[in-house]
Short mmCIF file of C-alpha atoms and ligand atoms in Angstrom, two decimals:
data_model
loop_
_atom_site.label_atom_id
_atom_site.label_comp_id
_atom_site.label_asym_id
_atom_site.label_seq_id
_atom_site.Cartn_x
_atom_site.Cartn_y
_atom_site.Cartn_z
CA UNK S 24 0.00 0.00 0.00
CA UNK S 25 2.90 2.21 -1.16
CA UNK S 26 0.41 5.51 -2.34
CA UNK S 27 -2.97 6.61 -1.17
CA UNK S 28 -4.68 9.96 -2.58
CA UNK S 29 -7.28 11.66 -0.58
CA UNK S 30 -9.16 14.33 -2.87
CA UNK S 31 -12.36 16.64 -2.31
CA UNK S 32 -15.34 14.40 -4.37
CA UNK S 33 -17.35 17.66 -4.67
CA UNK S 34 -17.15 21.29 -4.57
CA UNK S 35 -14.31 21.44 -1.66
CA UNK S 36 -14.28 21.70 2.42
CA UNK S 37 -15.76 17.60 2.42
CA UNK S 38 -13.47 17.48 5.38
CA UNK S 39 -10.47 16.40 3.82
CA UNK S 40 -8.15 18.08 6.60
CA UNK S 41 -10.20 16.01 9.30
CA UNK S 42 -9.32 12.55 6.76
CA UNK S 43 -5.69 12.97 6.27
CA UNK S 44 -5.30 14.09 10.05
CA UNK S 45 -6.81 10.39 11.00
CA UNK S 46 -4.60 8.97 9.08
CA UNK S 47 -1.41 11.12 9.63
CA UNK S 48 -0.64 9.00 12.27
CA UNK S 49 0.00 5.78 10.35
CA UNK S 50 1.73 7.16 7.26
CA UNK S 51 5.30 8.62 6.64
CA UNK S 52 4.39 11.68 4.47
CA UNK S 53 1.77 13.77 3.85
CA UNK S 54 1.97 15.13 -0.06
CA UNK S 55 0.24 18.94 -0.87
CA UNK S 56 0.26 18.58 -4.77
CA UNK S 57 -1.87 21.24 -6.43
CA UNK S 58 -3.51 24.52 -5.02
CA UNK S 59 -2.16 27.12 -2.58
CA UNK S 60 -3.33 29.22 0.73
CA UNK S 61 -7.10 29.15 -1.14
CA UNK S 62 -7.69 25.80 1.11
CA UNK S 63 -8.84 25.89 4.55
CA UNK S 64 -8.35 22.59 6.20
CA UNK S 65 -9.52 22.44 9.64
CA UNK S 66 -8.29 19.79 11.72
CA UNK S 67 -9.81 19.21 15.50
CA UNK S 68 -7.06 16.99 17.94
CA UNK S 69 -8.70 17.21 21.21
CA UNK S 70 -9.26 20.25 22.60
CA UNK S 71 -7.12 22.04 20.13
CA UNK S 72 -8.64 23.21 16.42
CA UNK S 73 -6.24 23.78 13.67
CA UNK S 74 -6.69 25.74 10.64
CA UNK S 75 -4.21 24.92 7.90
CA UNK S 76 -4.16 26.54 3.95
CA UNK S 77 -0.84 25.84 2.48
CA UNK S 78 0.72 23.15 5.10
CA UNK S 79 -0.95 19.24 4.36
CA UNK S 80 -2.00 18.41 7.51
CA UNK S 81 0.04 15.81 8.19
CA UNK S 82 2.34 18.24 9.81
CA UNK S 83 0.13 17.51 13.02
CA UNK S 84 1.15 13.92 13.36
CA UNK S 85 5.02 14.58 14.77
CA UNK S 86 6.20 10.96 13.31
CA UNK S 87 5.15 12.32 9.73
CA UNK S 88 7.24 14.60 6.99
CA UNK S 89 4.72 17.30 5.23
CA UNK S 90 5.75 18.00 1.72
CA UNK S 91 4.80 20.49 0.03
CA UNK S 92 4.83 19.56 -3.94
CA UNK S 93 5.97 20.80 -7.40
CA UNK S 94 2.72 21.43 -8.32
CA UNK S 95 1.46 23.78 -5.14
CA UNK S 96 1.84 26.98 -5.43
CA UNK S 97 3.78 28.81 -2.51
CA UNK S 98 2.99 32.09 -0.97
CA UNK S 99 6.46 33.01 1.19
CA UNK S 100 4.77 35.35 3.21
CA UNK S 101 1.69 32.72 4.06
CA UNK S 102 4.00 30.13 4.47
CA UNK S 103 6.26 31.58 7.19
CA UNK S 104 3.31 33.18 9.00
CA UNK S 105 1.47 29.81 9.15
CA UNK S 106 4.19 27.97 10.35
CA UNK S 107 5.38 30.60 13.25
CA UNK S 108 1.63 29.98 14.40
CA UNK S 109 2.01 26.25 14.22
CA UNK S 110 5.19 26.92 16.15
CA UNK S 111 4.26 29.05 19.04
CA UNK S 112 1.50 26.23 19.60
CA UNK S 113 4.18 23.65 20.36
CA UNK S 114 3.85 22.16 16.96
CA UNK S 115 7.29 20.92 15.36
CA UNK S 116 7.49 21.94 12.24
CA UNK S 117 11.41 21.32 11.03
CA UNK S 118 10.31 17.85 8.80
CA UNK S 119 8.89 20.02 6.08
CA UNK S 120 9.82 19.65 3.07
CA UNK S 121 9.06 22.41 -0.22
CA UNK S 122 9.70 21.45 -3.93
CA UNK S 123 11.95 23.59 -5.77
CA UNK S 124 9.98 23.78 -8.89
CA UNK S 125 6.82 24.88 -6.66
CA UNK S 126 5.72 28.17 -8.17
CA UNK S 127 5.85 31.67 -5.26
CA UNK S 128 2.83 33.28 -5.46
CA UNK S 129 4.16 36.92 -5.76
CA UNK S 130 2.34 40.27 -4.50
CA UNK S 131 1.81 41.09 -7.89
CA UNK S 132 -0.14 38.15 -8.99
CA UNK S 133 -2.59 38.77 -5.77
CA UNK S 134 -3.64 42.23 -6.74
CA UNK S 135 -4.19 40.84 -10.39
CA UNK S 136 -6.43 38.08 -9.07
CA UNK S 137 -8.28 41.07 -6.86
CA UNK S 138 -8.30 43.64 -9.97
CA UNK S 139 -9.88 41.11 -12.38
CA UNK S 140 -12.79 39.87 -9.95
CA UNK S 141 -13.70 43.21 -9.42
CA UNK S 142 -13.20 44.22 -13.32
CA UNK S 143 -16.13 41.03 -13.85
CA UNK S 144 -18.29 42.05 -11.86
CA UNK S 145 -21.38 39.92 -11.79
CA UNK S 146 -19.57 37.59 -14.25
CA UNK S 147 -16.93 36.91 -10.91
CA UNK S 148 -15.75 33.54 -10.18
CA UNK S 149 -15.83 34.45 -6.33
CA UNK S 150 -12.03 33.44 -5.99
CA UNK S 151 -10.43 33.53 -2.69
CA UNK S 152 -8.15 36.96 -3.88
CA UNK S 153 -5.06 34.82 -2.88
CA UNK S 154 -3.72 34.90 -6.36
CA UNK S 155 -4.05 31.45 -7.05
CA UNK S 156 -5.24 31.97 -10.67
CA UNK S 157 -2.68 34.45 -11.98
CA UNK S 158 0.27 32.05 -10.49
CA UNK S 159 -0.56 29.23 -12.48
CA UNK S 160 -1.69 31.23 -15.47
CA UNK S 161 2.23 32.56 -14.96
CA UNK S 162 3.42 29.13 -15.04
CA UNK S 163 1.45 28.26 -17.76
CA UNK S 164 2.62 31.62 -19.63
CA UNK S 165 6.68 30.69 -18.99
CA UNK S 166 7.07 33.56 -16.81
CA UNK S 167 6.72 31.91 -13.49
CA UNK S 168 8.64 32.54 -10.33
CA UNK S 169 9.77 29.28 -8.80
CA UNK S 170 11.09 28.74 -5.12
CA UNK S 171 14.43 28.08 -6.24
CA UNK S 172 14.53 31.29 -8.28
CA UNK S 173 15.11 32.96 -4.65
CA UNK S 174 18.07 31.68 -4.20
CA UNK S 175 19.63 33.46 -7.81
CA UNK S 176 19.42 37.87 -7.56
CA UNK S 177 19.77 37.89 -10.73
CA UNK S 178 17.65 35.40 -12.45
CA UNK S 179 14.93 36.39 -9.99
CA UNK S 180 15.19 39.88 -10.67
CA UNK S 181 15.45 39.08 -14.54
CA UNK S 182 12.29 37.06 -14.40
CA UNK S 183 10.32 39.57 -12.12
CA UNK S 184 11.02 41.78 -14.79
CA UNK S 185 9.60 40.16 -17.66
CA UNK S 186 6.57 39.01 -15.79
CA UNK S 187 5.74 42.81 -14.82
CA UNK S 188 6.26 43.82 -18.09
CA UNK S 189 3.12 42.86 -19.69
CA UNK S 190 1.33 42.98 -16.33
CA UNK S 191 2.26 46.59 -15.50
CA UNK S 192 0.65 47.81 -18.98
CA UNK S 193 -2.65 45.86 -18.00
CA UNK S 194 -2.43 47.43 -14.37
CA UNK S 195 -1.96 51.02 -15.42
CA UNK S 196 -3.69 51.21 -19.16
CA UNK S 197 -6.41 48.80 -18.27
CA UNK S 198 -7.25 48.47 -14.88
CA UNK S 199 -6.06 52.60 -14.17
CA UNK S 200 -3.48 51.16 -11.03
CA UNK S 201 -0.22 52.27 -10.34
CA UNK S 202 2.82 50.30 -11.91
CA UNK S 203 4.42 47.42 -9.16
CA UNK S 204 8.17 48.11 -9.31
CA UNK S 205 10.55 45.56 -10.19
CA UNK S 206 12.98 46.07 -7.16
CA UNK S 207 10.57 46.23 -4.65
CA UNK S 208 9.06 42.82 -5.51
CA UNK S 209 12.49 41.34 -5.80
CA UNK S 210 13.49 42.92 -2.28
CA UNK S 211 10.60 41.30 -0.61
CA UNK S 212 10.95 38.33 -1.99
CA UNK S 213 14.77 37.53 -1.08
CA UNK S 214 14.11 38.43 2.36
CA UNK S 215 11.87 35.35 2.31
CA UNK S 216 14.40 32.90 0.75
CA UNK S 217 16.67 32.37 3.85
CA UNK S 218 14.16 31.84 6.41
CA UNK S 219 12.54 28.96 3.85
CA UNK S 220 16.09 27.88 2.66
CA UNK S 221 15.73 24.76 5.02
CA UNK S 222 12.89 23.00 3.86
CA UNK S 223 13.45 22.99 -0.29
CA UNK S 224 14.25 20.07 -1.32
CA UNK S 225 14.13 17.68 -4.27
CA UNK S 226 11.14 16.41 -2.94
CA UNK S 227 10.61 14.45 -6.39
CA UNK S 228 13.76 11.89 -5.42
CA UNK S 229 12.93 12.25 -2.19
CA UNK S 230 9.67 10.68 -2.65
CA UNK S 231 10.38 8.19 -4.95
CA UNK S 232 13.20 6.54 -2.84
CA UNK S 233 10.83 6.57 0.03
CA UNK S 234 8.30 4.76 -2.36
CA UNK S 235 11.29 2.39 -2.94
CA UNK S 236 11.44 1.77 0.16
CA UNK S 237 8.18 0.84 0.94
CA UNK S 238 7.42 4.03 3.05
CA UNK S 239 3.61 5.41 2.82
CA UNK S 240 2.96 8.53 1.47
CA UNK S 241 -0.61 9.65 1.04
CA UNK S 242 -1.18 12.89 -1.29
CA UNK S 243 -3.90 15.48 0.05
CA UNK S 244 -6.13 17.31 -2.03
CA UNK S 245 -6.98 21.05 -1.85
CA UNK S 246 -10.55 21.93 -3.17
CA UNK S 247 -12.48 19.40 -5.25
CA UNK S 248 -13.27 17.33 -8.55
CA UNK S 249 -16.09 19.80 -9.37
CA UNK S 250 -13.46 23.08 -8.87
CA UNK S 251 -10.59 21.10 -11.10
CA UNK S 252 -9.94 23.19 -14.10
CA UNK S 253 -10.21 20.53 -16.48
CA UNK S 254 -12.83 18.60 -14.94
CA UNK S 255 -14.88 20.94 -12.69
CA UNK S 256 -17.84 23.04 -13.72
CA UNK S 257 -15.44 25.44 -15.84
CA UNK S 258 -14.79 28.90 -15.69
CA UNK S 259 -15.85 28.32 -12.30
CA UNK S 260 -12.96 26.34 -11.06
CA UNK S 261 -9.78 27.11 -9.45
CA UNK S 262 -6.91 26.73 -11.21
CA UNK S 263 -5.38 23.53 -10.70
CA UNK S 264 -6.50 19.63 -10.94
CA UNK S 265 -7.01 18.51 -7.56
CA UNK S 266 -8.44 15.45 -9.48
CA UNK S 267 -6.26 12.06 -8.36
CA UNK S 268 -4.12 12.24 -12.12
CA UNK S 269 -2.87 15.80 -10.55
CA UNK S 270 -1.22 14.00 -7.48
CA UNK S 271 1.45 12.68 -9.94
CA UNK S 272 2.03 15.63 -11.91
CA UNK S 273 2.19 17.32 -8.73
CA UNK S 274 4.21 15.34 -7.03
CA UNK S 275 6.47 13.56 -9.93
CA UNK S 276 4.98 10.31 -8.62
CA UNK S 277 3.81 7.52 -11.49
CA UNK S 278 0.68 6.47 -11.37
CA UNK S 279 1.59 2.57 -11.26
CA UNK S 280 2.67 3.89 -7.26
CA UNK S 281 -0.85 4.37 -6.28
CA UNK S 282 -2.78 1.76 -5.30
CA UNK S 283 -5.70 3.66 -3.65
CA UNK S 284 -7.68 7.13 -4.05
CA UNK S 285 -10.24 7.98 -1.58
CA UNK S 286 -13.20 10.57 -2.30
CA UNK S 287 -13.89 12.85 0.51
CA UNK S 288 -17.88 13.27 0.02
CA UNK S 289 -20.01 15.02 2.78
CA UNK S 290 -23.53 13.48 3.48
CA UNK S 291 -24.82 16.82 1.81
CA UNK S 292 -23.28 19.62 -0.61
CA UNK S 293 -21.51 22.59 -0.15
CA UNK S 294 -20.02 24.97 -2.12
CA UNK S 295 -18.29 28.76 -2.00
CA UNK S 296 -17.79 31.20 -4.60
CA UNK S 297 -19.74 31.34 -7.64
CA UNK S 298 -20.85 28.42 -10.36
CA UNK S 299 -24.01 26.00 -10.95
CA UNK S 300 -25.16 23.80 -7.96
CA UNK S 301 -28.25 21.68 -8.90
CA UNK S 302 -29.17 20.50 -5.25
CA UNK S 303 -28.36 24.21 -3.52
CA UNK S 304 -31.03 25.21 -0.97
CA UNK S 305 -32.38 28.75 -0.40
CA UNK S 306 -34.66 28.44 2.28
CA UNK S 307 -34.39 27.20 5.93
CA UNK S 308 -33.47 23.57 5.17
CA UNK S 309 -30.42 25.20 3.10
CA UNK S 310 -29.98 27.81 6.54
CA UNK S 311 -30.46 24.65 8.88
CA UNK S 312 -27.61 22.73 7.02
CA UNK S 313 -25.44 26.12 7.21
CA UNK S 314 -25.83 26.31 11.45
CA UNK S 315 -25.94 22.50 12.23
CA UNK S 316 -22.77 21.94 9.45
CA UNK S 317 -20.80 25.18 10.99
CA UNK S 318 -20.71 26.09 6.78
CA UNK S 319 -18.61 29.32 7.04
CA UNK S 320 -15.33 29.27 4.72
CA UNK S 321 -11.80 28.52 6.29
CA UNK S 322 -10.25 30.78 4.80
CA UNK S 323 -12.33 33.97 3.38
CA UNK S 324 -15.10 33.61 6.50
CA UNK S 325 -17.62 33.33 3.41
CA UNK S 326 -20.86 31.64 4.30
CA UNK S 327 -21.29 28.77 1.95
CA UNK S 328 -23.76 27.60 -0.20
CA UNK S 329 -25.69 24.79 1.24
CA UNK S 330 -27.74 21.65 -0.54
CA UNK S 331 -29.07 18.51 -0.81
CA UNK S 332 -26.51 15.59 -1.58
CA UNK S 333 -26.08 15.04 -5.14
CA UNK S 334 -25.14 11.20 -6.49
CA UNK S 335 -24.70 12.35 -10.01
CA UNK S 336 -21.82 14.17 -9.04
CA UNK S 337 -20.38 11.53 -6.62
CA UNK S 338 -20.76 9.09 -9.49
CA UNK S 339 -18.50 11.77 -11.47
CA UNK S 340 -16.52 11.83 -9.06
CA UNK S 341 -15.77 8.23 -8.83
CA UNK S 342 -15.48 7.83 -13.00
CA UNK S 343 -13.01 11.02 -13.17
CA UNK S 344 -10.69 9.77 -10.52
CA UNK S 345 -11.05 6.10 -10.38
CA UNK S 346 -12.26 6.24 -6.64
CA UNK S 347 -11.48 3.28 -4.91
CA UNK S 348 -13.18 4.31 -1.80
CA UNK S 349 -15.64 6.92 -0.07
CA UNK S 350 -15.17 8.50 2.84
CA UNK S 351 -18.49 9.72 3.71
CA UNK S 352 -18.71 13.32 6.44
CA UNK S 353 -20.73 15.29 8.56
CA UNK S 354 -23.41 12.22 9.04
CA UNK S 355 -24.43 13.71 11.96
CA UNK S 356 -25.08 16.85 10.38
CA UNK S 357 -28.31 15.40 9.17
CA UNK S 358 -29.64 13.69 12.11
CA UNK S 359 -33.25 15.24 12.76
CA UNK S 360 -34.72 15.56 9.39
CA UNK S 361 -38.29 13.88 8.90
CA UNK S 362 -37.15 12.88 5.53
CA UNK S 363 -34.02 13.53 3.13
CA UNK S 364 -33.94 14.36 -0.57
CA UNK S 365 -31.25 12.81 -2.20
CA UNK S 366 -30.57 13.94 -5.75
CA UNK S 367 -30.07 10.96 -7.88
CA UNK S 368 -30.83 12.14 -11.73
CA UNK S 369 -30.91 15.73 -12.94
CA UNK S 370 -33.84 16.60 -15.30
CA UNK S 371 -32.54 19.05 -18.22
CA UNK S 372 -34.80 20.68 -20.70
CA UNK S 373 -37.46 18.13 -19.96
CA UNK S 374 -35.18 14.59 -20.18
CA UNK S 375 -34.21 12.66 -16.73
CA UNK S 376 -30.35 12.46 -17.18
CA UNK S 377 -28.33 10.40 -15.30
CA UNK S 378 -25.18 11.22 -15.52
CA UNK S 379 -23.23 14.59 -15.28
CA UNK S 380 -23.67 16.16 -18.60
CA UNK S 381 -20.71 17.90 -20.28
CA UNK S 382 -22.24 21.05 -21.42
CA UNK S 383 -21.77 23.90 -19.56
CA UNK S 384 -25.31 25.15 -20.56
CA UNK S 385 -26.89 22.08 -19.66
CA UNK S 386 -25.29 22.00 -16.18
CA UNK S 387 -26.79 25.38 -15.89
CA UNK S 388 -30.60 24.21 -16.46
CA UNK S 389 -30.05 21.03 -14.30
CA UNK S 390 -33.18 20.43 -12.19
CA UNK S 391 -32.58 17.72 -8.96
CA UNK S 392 -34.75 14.97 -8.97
CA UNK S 393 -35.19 13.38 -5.72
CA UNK S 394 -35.38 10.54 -4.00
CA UNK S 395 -37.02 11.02 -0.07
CA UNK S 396 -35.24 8.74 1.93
CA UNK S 397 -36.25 8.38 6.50
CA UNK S 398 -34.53 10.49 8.25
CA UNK S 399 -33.38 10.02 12.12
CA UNK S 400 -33.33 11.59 15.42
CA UNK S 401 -31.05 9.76 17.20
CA UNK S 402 -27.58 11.59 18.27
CA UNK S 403 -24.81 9.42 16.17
CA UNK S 404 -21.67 11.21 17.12
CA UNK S 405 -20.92 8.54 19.77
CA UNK S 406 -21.21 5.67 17.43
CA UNK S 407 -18.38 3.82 16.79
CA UNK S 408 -19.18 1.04 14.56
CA UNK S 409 -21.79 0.81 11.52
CA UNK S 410 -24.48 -0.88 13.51
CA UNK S 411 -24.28 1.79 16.45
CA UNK S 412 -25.52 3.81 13.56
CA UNK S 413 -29.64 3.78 13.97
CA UNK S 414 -31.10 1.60 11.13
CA UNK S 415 -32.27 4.90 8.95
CA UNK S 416 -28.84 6.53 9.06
CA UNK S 417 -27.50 2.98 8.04
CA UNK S 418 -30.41 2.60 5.12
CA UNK S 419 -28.87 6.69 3.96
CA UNK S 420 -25.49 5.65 4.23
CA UNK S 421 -26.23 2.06 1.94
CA UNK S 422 -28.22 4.22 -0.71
CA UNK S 423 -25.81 6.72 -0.56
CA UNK S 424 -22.77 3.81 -1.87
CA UNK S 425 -25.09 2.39 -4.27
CA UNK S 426 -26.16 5.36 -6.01
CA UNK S 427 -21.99 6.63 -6.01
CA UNK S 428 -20.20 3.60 -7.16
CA UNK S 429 -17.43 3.29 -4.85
CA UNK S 430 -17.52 1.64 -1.00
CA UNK S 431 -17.92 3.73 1.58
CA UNK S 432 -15.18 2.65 3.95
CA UNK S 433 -15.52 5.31 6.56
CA UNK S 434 -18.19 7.78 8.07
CA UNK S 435 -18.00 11.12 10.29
CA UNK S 436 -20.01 11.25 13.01
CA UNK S 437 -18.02 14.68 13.83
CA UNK S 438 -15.31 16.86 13.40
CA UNK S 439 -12.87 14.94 16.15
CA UNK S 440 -10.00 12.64 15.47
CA UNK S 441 -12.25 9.76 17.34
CA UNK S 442 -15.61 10.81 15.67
CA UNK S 443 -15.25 8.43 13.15
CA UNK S 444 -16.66 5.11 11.87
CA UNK S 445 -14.02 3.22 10.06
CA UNK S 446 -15.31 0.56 8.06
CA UNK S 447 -12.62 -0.62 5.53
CA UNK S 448 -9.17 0.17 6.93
CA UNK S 449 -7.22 2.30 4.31
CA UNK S 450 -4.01 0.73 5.63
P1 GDP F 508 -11.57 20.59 3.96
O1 GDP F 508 -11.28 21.88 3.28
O2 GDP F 508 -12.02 19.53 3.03
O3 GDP F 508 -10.46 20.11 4.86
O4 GDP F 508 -12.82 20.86 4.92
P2 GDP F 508 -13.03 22.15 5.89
O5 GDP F 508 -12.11 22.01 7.06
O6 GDP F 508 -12.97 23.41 5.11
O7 GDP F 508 -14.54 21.96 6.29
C1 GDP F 508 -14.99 20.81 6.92
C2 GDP F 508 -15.56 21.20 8.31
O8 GDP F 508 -16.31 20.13 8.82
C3 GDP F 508 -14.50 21.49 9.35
O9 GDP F 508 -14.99 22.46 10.24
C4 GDP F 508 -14.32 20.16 10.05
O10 GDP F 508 -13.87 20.29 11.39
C5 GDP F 508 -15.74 19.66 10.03
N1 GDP F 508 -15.90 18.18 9.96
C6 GDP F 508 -15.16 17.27 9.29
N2 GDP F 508 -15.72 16.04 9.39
C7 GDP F 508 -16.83 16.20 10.13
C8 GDP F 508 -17.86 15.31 10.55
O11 GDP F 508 -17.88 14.12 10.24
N3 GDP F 508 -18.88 15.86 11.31
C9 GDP F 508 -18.93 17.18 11.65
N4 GDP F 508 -19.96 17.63 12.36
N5 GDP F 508 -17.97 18.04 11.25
C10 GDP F 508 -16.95 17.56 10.50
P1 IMO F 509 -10.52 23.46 0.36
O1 IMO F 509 -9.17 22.83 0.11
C1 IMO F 509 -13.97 25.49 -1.32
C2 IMO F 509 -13.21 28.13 -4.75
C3 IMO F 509 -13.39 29.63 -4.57
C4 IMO F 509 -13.84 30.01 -5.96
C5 IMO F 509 -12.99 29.10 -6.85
C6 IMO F 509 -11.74 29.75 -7.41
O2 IMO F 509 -10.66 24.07 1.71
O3 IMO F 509 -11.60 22.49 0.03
P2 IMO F 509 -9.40 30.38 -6.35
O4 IMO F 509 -9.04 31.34 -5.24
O5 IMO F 509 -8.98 28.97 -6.09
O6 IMO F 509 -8.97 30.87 -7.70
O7 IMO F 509 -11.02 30.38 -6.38
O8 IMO F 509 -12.64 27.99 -6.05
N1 IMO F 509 -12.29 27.49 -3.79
C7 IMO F 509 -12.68 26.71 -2.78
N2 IMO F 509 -13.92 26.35 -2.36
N3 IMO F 509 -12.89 24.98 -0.71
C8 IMO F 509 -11.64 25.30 -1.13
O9 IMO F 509 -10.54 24.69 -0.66
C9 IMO F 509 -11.50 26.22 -2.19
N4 IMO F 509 -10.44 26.77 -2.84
C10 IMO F 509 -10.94 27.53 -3.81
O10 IMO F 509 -14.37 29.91 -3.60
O11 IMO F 509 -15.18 29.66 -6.15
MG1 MG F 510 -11.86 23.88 3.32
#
């Protein structure tokens, strides 16, 4: 069991910090591989609750190294400021380990990201403003800044220069800022590169020897299959494939290494930012799931957009990454209910469709049709095995596998370590 992904199965914030934390414990690294500081992945140990955006949260489980992969993208400033915290909490922090091919999120590309939501308008994507989007579309472009570019003046200053070339024309001509000057942006960023000197590595070797060596390494998503940019409900996305194929890009790891991928799915939907969502609710079942579900973004304090679970998109999710397991959240969230829809076809322009259909416009007339299955009242966060679960919650959780098409090997009964049904061991 060399290589395990764990990836978001829907729109992002399934609980996938909660997931990897469980397992932290038992594995030898912890992999970031796409995404940056737009993730918010809260982890609860105890009495203590962790918030983590750039770090995998593996870095909580002391006999595990955290990597941070090629294909992340690394805000210095984020980075230093999030692991200070960690460290005046008692967490160690010195295993960490940062690609040198990992792109830096400059100052520059956050007030593009900010400038060009607001020039939108309506037609925003509802980014996080952390300059996600302009990074990659940098690396994309060939004018990228990459961590190990801070450890070269020269080349750094050479390449700052030709990425605010074309930017600083769009700033001032289009978007009436001021220009960003080269030598400021190169003066902030080298008085990052010594404090991260330690950590960059060739994680890429690194990784593969461990793999060699039979060592575990699990890879941990940021966002979700429906936000990938090739596979997510396009343009709004982020700008990365947190979809299981990105873990080896990312990462530099073969496929033929991973022998499992596990979908993150909560027992309902959620989803931040703008973009279609069939099952969303906008009345007080939608507000109920919002308080009950604590649905308030990790990172930007947004609330989010609340909804009935969706099995046409689990089912995606399962095809796009070749799922081999579920790990179903926030069960308890829906104890209480009478009754609870479960999407399990959408009905477009008239026709029951079954699966998720690859035009955009279609997406966007997508009408839920549901299935009512019995709710329960009983308090599950104490149960620790599948038949502690009463027999309605275990009926939801069986429709819930057959409808996705991948077994649900463990269930969240909360947002603890312990609150956790594990049904299939992932190890
Ligand atoms: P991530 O981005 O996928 O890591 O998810 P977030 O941390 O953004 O959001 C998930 C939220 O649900 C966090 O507040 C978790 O502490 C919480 N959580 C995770 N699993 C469970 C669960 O099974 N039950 C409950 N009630 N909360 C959970
Ligand atoms: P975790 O890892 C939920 C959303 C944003 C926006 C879109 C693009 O906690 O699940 P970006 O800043 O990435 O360019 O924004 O993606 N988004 C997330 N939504 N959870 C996240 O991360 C997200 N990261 C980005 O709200 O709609
Ligand atoms: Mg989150």
């Amino acid at each position: 069991m060399p290589a395990l992904v764990l990836l978001g199965a829907q729109w992002g914030d399934e609980g996938k910090g909660k997931a990897t934390d469980l397992l932290g414990g038992s594995v030898d690294y912890v992999v970031r591989y796409q995404g940056g500081n737009n993730a918010g992945h809260t982890v609860v140990v105890g009495d203590q609750k962790y918030a983590l955006h750039l770090l995998p949260s593996g870095i909580l489980s002391p006999g595990c190294t955290p990597v941070i992969g090629n294909g992340v993208v690394v805000d210095p400033s984020v980075l230093l400021s999030e692991l200070s915290g960690l460290n005046e909490r008692g967490v160690d922090t010195s295993k960490l380990l940062i690609s040198g091919n990992a792109h830096v999120i400059t100052p520059y590309n956050v007030t593009v990201d900010k400038v060009t939501e607001r020039f939108l308008g309506k037609r925003k994507i509802g980014t996080t403003g952390r300059g996600i989007g302009p990074t990659y579309a940098d690396k994309i472009n060939r004018v990228g800044i990459r961590v190990q570019d801070l450890y070269d003046e020269s080349i750094l200053t050479q390449k700052v220069e030709a990425a605010l070339d074309v930017k600083n024309q769009i700033l001032t001509k289009l978007y009436n800022r001021r220009a960003i000057a080269v030598g400021q942006v190169v003066e902030e960023l080298l008085g990052y590169a010594e404090q991260i000197r330690p950590y960059v590595a060739d994680t890429v070797l690194i990784l593969n020897q461990a793999l060699d060596e039979n060592k575990v390494v699990l890879f941990e998503g940021g966002q979700g299959t429906l936000l990938d940019i090739d596979h997510g409900t396009y343009p709004f996305v982020t700008s990365s494939n947190p979809t299981a194929g990105g873990a080896c890009t990312g990462s530099g790891v073969g496929p033929t290494k991973i022998s499992r991928v596990i979908g993150i799915l909560k027992a309902y939907t959620t989803r931040v930012g703008s973009g279609p969502f069939p099952t969303e609710l906008f009345d007080e079942d939608g507000e109920a799931l919002r308080r009950i579900g604590g649905e308030r973004g990790v990172t930007t304090g947004r609330d989010r957009r609340c909804g009935w679970f969706d099995a046409v998109i689990a089912r995606y999710a399962t095809r796009v990454n070749g799922l081999t397991d579920f790990f179903l959240t926030k069960l308890d969230v829906l104890t209480g209910w009478e009754q609870i829809p479960v999407c399990v076809a959408y009905e477009i322009d008239g026709k029951r469709v079954e699966e998720l259909p690859y035009s955009q416009t279609d997406f966007h007339h997508a009408k839920p049709v549901y299935e009512y299955l019995p709710g329960w009242q009983e308090n599950i966060s104490k149960a620790k095995t599948f038949s502690d679960l009463p027999k309605n919650a275990q009926a939801y959780v069986k429709a819930l596998e057959e409808m996705s098409g991948a077994p649900i090997s463990a269930i969240g009964v909360g947002p603890g370590r312990d609150e956790t049904i594990e049904i299939n061991s992932f190890l």
